[in-house]
PDB file of C-alpha atoms in Angstrom:
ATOM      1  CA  UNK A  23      -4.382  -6.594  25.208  1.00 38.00           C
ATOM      2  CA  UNK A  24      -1.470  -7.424  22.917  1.00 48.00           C
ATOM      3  CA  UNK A  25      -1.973  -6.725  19.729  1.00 49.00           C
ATOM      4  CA  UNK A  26      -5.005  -4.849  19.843  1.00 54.00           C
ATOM      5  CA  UNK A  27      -6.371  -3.007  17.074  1.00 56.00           C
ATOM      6  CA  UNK A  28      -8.353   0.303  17.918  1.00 61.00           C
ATOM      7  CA  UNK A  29     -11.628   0.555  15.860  1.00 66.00           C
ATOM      8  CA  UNK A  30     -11.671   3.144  13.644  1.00 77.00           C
ATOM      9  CA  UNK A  31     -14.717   5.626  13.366  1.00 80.00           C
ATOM     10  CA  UNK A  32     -16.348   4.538   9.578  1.00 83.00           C
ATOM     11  CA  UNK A  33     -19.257   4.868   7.423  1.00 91.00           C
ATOM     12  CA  UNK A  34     -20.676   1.787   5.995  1.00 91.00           C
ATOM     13  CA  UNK A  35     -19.330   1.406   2.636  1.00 93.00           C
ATOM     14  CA  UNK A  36     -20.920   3.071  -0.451  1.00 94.00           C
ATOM     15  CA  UNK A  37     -19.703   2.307  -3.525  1.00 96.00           C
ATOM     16  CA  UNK A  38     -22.120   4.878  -5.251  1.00 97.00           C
ATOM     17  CA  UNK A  39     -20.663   7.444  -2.660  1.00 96.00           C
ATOM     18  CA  UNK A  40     -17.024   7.096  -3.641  1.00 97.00           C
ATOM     19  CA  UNK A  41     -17.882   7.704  -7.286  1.00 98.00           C
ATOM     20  CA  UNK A  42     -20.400  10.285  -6.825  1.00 98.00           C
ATOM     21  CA  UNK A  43     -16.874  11.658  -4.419  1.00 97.00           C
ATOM     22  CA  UNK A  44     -14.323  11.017  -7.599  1.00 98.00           C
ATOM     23  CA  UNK A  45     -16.996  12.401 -10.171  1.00 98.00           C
ATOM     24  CA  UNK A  46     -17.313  15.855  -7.668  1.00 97.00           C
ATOM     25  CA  UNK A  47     -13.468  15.922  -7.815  1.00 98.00           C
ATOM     26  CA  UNK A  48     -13.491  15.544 -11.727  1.00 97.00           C
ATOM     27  CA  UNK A  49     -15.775  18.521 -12.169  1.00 96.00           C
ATOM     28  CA  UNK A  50     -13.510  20.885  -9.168  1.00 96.00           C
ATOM     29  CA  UNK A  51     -11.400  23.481 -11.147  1.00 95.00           C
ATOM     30  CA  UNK A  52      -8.031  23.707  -9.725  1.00 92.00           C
ATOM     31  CA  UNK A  53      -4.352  24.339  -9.687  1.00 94.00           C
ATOM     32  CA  UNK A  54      -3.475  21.702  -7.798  1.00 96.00           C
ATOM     33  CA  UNK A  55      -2.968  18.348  -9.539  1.00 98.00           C
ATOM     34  CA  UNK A  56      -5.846  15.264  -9.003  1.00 98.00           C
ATOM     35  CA  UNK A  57      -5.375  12.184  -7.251  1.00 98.00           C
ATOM     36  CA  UNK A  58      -7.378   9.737  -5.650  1.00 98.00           C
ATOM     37  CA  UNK A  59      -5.870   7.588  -2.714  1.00 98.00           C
ATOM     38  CA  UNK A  60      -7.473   3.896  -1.301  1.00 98.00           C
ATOM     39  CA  UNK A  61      -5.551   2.755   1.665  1.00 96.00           C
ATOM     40  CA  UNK A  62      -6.615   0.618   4.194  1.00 92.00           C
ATOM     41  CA  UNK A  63      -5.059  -2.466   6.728  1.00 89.00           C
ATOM     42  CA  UNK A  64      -3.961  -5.231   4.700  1.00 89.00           C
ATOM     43  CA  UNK A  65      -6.710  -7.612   3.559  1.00 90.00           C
ATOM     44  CA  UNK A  66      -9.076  -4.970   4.011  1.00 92.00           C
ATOM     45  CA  UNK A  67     -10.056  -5.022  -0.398  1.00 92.00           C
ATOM     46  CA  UNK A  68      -8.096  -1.797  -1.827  1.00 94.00           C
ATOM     47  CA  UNK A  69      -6.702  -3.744  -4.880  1.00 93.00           C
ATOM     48  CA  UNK A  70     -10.262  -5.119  -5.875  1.00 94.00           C
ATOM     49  CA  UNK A  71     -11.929  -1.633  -5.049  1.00 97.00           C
ATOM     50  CA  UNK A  72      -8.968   0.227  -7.087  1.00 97.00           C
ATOM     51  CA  UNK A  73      -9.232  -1.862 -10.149  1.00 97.00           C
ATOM     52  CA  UNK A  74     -13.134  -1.523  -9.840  1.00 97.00           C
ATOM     53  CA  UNK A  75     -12.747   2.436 -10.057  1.00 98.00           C
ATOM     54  CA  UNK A  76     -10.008   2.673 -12.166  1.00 98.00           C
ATOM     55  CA  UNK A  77     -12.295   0.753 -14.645  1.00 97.00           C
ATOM     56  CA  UNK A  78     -15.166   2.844 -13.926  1.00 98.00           C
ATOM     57  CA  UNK A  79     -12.994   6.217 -15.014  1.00 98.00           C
ATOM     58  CA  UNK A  80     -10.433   4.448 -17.425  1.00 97.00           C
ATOM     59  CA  UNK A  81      -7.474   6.221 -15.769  1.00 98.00           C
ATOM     60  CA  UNK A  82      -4.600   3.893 -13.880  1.00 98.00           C
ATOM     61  CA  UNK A  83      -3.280   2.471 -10.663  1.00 98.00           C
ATOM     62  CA  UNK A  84      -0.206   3.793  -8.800  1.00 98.00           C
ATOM     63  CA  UNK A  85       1.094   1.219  -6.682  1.00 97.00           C
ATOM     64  CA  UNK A  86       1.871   2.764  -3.096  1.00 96.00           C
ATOM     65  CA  UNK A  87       3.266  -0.731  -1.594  1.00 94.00           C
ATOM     66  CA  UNK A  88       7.214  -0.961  -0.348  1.00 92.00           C
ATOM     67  CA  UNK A  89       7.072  -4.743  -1.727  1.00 93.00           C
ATOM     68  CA  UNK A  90       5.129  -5.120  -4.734  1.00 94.00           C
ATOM     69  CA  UNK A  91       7.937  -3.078  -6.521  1.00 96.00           C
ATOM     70  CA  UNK A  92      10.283  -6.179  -6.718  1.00 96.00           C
ATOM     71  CA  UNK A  93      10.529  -8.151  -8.886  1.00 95.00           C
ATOM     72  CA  UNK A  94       9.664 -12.013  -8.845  1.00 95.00           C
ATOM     73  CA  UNK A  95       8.343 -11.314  -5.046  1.00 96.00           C
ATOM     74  CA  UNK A  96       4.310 -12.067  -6.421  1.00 95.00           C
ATOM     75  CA  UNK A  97       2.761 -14.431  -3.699  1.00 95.00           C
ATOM     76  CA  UNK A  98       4.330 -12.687  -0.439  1.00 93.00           C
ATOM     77  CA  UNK A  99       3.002  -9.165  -1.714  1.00 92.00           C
ATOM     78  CA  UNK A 100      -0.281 -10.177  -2.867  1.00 89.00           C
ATOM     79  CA  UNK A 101       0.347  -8.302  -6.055  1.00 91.00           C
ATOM     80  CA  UNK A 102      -2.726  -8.012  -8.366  1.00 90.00           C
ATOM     81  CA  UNK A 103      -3.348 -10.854 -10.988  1.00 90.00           C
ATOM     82  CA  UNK A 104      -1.491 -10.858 -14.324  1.00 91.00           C
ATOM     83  CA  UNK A 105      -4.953 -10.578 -15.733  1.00 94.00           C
ATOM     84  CA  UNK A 106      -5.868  -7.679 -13.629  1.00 94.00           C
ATOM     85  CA  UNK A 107      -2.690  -5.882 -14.888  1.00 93.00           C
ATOM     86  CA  UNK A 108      -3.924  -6.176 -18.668  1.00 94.00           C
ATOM     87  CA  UNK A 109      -7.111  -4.709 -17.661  1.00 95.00           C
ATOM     88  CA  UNK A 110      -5.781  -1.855 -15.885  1.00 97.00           C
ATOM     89  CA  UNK A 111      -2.035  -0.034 -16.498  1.00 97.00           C
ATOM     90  CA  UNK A 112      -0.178  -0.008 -12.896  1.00 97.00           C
ATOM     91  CA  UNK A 113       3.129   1.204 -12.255  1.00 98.00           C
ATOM     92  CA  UNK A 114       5.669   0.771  -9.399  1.00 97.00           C
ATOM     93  CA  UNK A 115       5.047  -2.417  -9.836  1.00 96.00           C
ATOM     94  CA  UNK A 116       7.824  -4.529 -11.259  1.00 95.00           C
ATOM     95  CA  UNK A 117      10.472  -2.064 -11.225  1.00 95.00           C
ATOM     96  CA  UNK A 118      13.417  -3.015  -8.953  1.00 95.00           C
ATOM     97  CA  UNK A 119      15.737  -6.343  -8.874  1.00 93.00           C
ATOM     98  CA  UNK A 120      15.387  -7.998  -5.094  1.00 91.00           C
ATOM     99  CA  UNK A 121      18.950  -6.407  -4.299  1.00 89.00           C
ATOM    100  CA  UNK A 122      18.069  -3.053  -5.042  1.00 92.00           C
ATOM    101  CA  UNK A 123      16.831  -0.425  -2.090  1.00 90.00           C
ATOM    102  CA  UNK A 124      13.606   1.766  -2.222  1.00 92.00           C
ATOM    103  CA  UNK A 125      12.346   4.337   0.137  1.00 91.00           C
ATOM    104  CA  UNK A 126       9.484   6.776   0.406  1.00 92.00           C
ATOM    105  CA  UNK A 127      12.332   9.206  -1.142  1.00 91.00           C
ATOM    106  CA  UNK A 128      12.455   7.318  -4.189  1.00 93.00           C
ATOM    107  CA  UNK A 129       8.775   6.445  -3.768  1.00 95.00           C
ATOM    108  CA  UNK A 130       7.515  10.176  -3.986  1.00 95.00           C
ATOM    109  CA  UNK A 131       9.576  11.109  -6.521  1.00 94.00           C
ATOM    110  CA  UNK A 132       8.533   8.731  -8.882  1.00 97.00           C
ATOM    111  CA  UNK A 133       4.719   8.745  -7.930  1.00 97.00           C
ATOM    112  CA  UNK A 134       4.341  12.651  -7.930  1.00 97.00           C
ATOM    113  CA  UNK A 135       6.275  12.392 -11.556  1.00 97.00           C
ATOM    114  CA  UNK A 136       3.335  10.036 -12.737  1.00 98.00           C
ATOM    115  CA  UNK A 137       0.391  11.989 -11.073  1.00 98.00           C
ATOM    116  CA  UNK A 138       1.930  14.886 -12.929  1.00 98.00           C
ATOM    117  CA  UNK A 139       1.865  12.745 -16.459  1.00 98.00           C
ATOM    118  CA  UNK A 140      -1.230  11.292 -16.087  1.00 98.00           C
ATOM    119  CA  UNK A 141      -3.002  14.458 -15.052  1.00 98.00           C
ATOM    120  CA  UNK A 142      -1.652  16.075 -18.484  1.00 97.00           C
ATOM    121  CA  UNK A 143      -3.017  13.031 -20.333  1.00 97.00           C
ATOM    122  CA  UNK A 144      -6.885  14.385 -18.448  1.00 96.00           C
ATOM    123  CA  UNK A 145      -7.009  11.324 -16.122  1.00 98.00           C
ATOM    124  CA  UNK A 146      -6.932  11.260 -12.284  1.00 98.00           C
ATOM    125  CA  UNK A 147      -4.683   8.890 -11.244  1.00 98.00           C
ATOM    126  CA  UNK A 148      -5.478   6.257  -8.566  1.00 98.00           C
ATOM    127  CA  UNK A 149      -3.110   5.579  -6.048  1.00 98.00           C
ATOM    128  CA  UNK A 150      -3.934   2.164  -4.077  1.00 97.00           C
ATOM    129  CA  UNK A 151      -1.937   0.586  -1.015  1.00 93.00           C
ATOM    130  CA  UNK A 152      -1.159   0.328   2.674  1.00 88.00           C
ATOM    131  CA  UNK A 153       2.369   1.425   3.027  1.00 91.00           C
ATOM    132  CA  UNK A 154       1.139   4.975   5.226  1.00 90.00           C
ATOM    133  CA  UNK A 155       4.390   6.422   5.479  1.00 91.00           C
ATOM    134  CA  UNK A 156       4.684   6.510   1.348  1.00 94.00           C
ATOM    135  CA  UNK A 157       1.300   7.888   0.924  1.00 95.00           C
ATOM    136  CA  UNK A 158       1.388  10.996   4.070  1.00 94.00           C
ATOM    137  CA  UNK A 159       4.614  12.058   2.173  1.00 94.00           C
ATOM    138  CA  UNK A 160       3.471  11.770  -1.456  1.00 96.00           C
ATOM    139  CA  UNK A 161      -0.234  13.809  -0.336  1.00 97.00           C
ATOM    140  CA  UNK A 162       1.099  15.837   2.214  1.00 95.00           C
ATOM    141  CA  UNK A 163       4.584  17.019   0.250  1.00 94.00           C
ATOM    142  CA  UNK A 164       7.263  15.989   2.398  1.00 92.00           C
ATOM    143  CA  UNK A 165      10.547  17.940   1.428  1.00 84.00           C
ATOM    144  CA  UNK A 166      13.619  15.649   1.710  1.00 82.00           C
ATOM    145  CA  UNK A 167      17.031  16.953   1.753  1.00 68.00           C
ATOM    146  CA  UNK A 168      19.714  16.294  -0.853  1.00 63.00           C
ATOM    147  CA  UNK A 169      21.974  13.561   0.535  1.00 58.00           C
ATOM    148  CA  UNK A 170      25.076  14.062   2.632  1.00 54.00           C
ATOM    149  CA  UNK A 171      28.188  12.683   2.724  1.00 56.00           C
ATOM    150  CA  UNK A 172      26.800   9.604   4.176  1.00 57.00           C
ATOM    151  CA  UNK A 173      24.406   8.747   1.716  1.00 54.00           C
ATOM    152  CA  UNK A 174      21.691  10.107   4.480  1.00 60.00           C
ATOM    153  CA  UNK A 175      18.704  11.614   3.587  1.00 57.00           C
ATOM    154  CA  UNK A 176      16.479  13.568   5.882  1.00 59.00           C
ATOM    155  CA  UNK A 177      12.855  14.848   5.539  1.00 58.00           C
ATOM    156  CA  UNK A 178      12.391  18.746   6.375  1.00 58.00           C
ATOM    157  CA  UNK A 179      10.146  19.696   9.220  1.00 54.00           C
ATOM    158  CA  UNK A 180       8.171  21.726   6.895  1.00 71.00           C
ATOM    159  CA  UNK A 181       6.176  19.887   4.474  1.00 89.00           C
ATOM    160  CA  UNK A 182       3.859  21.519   2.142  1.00 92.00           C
ATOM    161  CA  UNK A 183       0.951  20.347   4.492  1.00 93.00           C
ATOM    162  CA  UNK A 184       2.292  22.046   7.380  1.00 90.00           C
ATOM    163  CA  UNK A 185       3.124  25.082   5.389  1.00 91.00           C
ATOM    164  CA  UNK A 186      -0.203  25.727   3.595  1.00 93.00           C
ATOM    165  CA  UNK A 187      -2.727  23.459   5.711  1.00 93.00           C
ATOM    166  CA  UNK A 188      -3.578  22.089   2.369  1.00 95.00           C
ATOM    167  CA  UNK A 189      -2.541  18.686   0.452  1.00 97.00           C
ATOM    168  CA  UNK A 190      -0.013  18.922  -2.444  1.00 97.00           C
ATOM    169  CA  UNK A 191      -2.683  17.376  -3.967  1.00 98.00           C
ATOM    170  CA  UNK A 192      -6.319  17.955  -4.766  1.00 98.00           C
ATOM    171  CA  UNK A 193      -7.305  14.674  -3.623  1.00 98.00           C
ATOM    172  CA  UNK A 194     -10.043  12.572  -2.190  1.00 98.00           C
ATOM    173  CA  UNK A 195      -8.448  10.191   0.238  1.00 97.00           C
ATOM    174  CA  UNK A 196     -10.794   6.601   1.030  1.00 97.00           C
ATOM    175  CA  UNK A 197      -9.636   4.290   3.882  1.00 95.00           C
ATOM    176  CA  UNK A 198     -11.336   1.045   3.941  1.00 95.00           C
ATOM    177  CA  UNK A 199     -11.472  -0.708   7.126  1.00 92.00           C
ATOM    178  CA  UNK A 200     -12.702  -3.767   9.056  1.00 92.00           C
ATOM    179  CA  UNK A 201     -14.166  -4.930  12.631  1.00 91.00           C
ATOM    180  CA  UNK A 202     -10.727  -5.958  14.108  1.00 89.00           C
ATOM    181  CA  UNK A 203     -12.588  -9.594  14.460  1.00 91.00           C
ATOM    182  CA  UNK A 204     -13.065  -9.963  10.887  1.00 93.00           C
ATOM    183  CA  UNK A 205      -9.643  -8.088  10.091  1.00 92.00           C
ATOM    184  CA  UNK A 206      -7.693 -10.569  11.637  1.00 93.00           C
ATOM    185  CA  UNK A 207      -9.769 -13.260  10.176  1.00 95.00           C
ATOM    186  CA  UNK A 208      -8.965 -12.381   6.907  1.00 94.00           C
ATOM    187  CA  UNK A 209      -5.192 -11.964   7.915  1.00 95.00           C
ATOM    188  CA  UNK A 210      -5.038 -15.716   8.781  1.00 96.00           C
ATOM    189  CA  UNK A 211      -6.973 -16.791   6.259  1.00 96.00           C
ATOM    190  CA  UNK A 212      -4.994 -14.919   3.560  1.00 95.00           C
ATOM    191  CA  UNK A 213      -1.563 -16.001   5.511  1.00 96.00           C
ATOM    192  CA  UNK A 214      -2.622 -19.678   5.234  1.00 97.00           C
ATOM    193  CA  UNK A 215      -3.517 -19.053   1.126  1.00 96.00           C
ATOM    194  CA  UNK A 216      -0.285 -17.469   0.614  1.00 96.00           C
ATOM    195  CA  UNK A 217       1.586 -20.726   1.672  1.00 97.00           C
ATOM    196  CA  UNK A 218      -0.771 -23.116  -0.217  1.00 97.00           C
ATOM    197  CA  UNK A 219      -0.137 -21.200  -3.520  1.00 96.00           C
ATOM    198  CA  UNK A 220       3.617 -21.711  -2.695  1.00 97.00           C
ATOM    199  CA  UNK A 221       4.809 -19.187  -1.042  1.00 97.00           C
ATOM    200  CA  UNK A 222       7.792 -21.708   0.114  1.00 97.00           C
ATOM    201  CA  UNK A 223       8.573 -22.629  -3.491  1.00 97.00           C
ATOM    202  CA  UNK A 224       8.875 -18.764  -4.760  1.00 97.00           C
ATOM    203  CA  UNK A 225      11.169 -18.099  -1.870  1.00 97.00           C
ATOM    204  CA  UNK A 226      13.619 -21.221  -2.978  1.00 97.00           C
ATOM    205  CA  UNK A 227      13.457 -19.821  -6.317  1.00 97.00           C
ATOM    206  CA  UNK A 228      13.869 -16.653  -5.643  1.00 97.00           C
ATOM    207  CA  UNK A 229      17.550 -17.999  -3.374  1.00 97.00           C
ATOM    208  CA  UNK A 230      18.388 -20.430  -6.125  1.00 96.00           C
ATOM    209  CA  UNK A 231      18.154 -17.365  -8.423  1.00 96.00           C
ATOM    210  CA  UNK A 232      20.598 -16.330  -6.821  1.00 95.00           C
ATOM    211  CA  UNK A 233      18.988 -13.384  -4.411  1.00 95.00           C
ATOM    212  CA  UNK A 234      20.942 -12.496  -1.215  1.00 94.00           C
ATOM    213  CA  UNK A 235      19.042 -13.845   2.204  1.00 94.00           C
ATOM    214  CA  UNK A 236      19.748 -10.539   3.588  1.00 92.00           C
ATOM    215  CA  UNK A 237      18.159  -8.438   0.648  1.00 92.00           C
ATOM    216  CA  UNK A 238      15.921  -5.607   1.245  1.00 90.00           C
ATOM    217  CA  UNK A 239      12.815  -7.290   0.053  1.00 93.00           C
ATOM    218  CA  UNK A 240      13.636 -10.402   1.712  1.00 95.00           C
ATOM    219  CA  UNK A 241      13.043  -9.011   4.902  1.00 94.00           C
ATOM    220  CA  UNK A 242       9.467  -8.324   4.173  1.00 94.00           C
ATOM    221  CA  UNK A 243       6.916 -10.241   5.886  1.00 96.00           C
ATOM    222  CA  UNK A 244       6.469 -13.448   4.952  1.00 96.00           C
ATOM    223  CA  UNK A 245       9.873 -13.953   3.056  1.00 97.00           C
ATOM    224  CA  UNK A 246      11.853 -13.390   6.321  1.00 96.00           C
ATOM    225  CA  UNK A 247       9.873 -16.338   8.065  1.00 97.00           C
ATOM    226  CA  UNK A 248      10.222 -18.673   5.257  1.00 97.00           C
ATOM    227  CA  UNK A 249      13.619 -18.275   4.544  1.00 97.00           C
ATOM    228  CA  UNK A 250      13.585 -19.251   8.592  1.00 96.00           C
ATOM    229  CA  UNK A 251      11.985 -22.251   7.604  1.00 97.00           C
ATOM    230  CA  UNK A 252      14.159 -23.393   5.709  1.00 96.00           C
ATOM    231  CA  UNK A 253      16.982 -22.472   7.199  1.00 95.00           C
ATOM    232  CA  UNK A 254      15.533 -24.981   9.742  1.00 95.00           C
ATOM    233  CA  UNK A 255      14.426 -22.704  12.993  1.00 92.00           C
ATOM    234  CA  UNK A 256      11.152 -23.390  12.559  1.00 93.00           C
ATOM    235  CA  UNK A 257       8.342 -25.744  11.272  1.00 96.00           C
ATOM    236  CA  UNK A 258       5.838 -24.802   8.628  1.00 96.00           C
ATOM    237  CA  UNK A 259       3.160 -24.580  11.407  1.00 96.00           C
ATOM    238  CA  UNK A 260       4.855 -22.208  13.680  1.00 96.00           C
ATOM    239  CA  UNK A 261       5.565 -20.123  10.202  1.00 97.00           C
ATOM    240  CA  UNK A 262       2.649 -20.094   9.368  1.00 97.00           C
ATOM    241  CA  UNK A 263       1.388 -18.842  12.586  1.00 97.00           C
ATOM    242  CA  UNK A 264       4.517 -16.385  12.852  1.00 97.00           C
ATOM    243  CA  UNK A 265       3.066 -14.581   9.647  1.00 97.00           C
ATOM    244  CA  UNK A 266       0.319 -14.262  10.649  1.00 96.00           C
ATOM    245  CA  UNK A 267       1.609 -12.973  13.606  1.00 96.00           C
ATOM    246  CA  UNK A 268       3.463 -10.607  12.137  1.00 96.00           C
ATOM    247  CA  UNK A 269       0.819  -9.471   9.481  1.00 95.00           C
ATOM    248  CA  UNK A 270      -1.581  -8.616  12.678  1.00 94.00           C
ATOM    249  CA  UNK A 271       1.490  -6.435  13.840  1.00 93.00           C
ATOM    250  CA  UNK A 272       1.594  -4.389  10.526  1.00 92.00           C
ATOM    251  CA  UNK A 273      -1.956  -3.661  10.388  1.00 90.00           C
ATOM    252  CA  UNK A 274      -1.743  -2.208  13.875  1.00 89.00           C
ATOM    253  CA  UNK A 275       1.236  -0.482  11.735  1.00 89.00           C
ATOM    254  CA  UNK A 276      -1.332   1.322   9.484  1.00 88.00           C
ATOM    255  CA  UNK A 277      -4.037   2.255  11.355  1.00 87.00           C
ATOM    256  CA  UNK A 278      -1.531   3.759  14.042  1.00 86.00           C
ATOM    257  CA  UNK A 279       0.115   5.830  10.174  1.00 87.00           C
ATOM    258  CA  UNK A 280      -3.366   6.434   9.352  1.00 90.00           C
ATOM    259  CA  UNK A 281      -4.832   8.355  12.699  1.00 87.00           C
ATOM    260  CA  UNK A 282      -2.514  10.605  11.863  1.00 87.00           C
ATOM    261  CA  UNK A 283      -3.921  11.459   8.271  1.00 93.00           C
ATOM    262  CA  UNK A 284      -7.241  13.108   9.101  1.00 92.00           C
ATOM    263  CA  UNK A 285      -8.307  13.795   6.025  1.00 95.00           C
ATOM    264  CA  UNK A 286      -8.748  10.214   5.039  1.00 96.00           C
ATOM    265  CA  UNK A 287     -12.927   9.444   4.882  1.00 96.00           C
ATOM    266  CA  UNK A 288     -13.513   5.908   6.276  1.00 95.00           C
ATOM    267  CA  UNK A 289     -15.610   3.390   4.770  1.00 95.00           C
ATOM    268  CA  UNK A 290     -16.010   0.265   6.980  1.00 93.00           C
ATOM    269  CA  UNK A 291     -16.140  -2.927   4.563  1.00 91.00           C
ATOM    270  CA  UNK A 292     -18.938  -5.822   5.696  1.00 80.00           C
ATOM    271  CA  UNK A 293     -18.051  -8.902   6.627  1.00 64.00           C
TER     272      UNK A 293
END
């Protein structure tokens, strides 16, 4: 069947069990630096649950999500709250103009450099998002190569993972998950909220302001179809629906990322 999502095997969700997890972790006597990863589909609730631990351990959010680092691009990315940022310090969030280019290179450099501050500070750092490619290299130590001529990068065969059959990190990894029913429910229910709270209108500005149609972050979901729409190759239905469409197609995305990353415990979410 097109589209279809393969259930991942899960645990009902236990809050108590994640912290009693993250608590273990806190007492664990190691070399290795701490970190503790949510990840999940999109719309599956690893923002809310991220914020709710952070909270619960005062420490702070790394943001492992290829869009929320731009600027301006808030609706599309379904970036957490402005309130939700006082409460808890996040980084990589914020941090590039539209026209800039970001990686996983650039992403594990910069993540691994804040794990490393925040462990010296005595805090275990949560890292929260769905982008799997970012997070496998961050937790598994991908080695990339120093550019070439070209400007290309490539990742070495031999990561630290595949070395040492261990994590870079000392980490407890949580996926959150959904019946693929309910997933998708949420998708279209979350694409349909991101146009009423003007998803159109943010991508005008964000052209007016003068950012290239063609930009990096532009081509993310949700901004590519809109700046179809008004273009004028589609209607605000069909958008809509293409989103959607396309959202579905990403989450099959992750969970195809994450089935590769068996260390990650599940925790189905209820409806």
């Amino acid at each position: 069947m097109k589209n279809r999502i393969k259930e991942i095997d899960a645990t009902p969700f236990d809050f108590e069990k994640i912290v009693g997890d993250i608590k273990s972790l806190q007492d664990e006597i190691s070399e290795r630096e701490k970190v503790v990863v949510i990840l999940g589909a999109t719309s599956t609730g690893k923002s809310s649950l991220g914020l709710k631990l952070a909270e619960k351990f005062d420490t702070e959010i790394i943001s492992a999500d290829s869009m929320a680092v731009y600027k301006n691009f808030n609706i599309g990315t379904a970036k957490p709250l402005p309130e939700e940022l006082k409460r808890v310090k996040h980084y990589l969030i914020d941090v590039l103009n539209p026209e800039e280019k970001f990686s996983v290179v650039e992403f594990v450099k910069l993540a691994g450099n804040l794990i490393t501050e925040i462990n010296l500070r005595g805090k275990i750092p949560i890292v929260v998002g769905g982008t799997g490619l970012y997070i496998k290299a961050l937790l598994e130590g991908y080695d990339f190569s120093e550019p070439d001529l070209n400007g290309k990068i490539s990742k070495s065969t031999e990561s630290f993972f595949a070395k040492t059959g261990n994590l870079k990190y000392n980490a407890r990894v949580f996926g959150l998950t959904l019946k693929r029913d309910e997933l998708y429910r949420r998708i279209n229910l979350r694409t349909e909220k991101m146009f009423s709270e003007g998803l159109v209108e943010e991508v005008k500005n964000l052209i007016s302001s003068g950012v290239p149609k063609n930009a990096q972050a532009m081509l993310g979901i949700g901004y590519k179809e809109t700046v179809e729409f008004l273009d004028g190759s589609a209607n605000l239905k069909e958008t809509i629906s293409k989103v959607a469409q396309a959202t579905r197609n990403f989450a099959k995305r992750q969970l195809t990322w994450y089935r590769k990353m068996n260390y990650i415990k599940f925790f189905e979410v209820s409806q």
